[in-house]
Amino acid sequence: MKVEAEAYTLLLASILLLISGVRVHAISYDHSVTTECLVEPQRAQYEGGIIVNPGFDQSLRGWTVNGKGVIEVRISKEGNRFVVARNRTHPLDSFSQRIQLEKGKRYAFSAWVQLGEETGTVSVVIRTNRSELVRGGHVIAQHGCWTLLKGGIVANFSSSVEILFESQNTEVELWVDSVSLQPFTKSQWRSHQDCNIERIRKSKVRFQIVHTNGTALEGTTVLINQIRSGFPFGCSINHNILTSKDYQTWFASRFQYTTFTNEMKWYSTEIKQGEENYSIADAMLEFTKQHNIAVRGHNIFWDNPKEQPQWVKSLSSEELQKAAEKRLNSVVSRYKGQLIAWDVVNENLHFSFFEDKLGQNASAEYYSKAYKLDQKPIMFMNEYNAIEYSGDKAVIPEKYKKKLEGILSYPGSEGISVGIGLQGHFVSGQPNLAFMRSVLDSLATTKLPIWLTEVSVDKGPNQEEYLEEILREAYAHPAVEGIITFSGPAIAGFKDMHLVDENFRNTPVGDVVDKLLNEWKSGSVQAKTDSRGFVDVSLFHGDYDVTVTHPVTKSSTTLNHSVKKHTPQKIVRVHV
Ligand SMILES: *[C@@H]1O[C@H](CO)[C@@H](O)[C@H](O)[C@H]1NC(C)=O
Ligand SMILES: *[C@@H]1O[C@H](CO)[C@@H](O)[C@H](O)[C@H]1NC(C)=O
Ligand SMILES: *[C@@H]1O[C@H](CO)[C@@H](O)[C@H](O)[C@H]1NC(C)=O
Ligand SMILES: *[C@@H]1O[C@H](CO)[C@@H](O)[C@H](O)[C@H]1NC(C)=O
Ligand SMILES: *[C@@H]1O[C@H](CO)[C@@H](O)[C@H](O)[C@H]1NC(C)=O
Ligand SMILES: *[C@@H]1O[C@H](CO)[C@@H](O)[C@H](O)[C@H]1NC(C)=O
């Protein structure tokens, strides 16, 4: 999959803010990413931001050598200047620039990189004055053309730090150009999210109310009431829901999307070989059907060797192949047509249990087979650390895309719908939203649906604040099509996040989820028509009922209306 250059909405157009009479020039975040490898690098984003001499046009001004290598500026045939580190002996031997970070700011990073030979991962690294190394983003760089490395950091302290580069292969030269680090305040970041939400999650709708004889009716009351959200923002459930009426009521009154945490997994449904028991998963599915709740299937297989049914661990390759085939046929056929998604081979970037025993195409083959049995669900990959931890190179966007490419191009998989699952299990510290956004930007070039599938934040002093930041970041990204949190009531036993306590009273984290559920729907909107019979409203995507009451006769009419993404605005005419 050679993904084309992505050019969606260059939001570079600057926003002019009027603050105390002075026009302040605020730069909006640039989502643009290209996965093309270019002969010449593009100019630095944001003209380099706070980086001094970002394009090396003033030789090495602002830059110093890091480690034992030699650094120099070279000029391409076309006359472009860039920096080179050679005679490297350590992965961090490169060039560095000292910059000042300010606590609370989010920093968007980008640079164009190339290797003197071969192909390899290049990372941007931030070194604090205590010599702590924080990775800010990774890309697979090539030789012979320039690749865009995007990333970022969120400063949880004010300090002077060094920004430098890392490449494991010390045999090769490291080339860099057009380096950029653009700071955003917390409120700029938030206002960018809010703008995006308005743009991507809502549509402007115009209703016109006319008398049956064709006359527009002025002063007519129109009541618009959202009955279903168009954006899947759900929550996991587990088997405890079967035995608690309170859990059921609490859940069904909030959520319309879910994932069963463990109950569909192989180790739950076939504890002893040959003795399948789906009674719990079946009962949970029955509950979701009764309440019109959509379910993501989780999961058919899990590539982690530790997460197999006990008896599976000791099977020979041939036995495993037979048992796995049976498992796949059994669970996919059983729930055919009833699920919106399947996590087919969970965590197949971090682990390779099936690939190791059955061959490198094992995952791709299972995606293909699952698709042949049931064409309804989107077939997902599902990984941790991709957005939550910038230090994990196993799940960098290029590796994710390469695995997807193998699944999409596997013989017999033509027409398969594939999705990008990002678990989103965050630890208790400040989440790196700038890194998270750069990863989403990069994965968005696939044009495949991205879901956050298991969002949680470990317990800590700012748990609810961090959860809110993460959820907003996901909801504001144009490529994200759904979010499921892995949490529930205290009685369900989720260890990190409870939304309600033992008495079903909201925890602070539960307040955040309820607040966002409420904020991301239009609720009830009441308006009166103007002289042309028009009512103009901006509505969140979803299903509505619209009640129109005649100004004189008081007779009313109700109709259903869906507001969908990508549907052009047209006038909804209501005759009364
Ligand atoms: C800042 O974040 C880093 C990495 O996330 C962490 O190791 C460090 O302890 C944090 N420092 C403060 C002062 O919170
Ligand atoms: C870095 O050094 C400055 C003084 O040079 C100090 O005030 C600051 O606390 C240090 N930051 C960290 C994270 O150690
Ligand atoms: C249509 O009906 C309304 C209400 O009865 C009336 O006020 C209006 O004049 C009528 N218009 C036409 C074109 O007949
Ligand atoms: C299947 O599992 C359920 C729930 O654990 C249990 O009650 C039932 O006895 C099991 N059925 C069989 C045949 O083992
Ligand atoms: C894996 O699948 C590809 C086709 O997608 C094929 O060319 C290759 O030979 C397969 N490899 C193995 C080890 O089966
Ligand atoms: C509108 O939708 C509601 C809820 O989905 C449904 O009960 C009702 O019958 C629909 N009404 C019309 C007029 O289609």
Coordinates of N, CA and C and ligand atoms in Angstrom, one line a residue, residues 129-130 157 159, ligand 2:
N129 N 17.5 18.1 31.3 CA 18.8 18.4 31.9 C 19.2 17.3 33.0
R130 N 18.3 16.4 33.2 CA 18.7 15.3 34.1 C 19.0 14.1 33.2
F157 N 7.0 20.2 32.6 CA 7.9 21.0 33.5 C 8.5 22.1 32.6
S159 N 11.7 23.9 31.5 CA 13.1 23.6 31.5 C 13.8 23.7 30.2
Ligands
LIG2 C1 16.8 22.0 34.7 O1 17.7 23.0 35.2 C2 17.2 24.1 35.7 C3 18.3 25.1 36.1 O2 19.3 25.1 35.1 C4 16.3 23.8 36.9 O3 15.7 25.0 37.4 C5 15.2 22.8 36.5 O4 14.5 22.4 37.6 C6 15.8 21.6 35.8 N1 14.8 20.8 35.3 C7 14.7 19.5 35.5 C8 13.6 18.8 34.9 O5 15.6 18.9 36.1

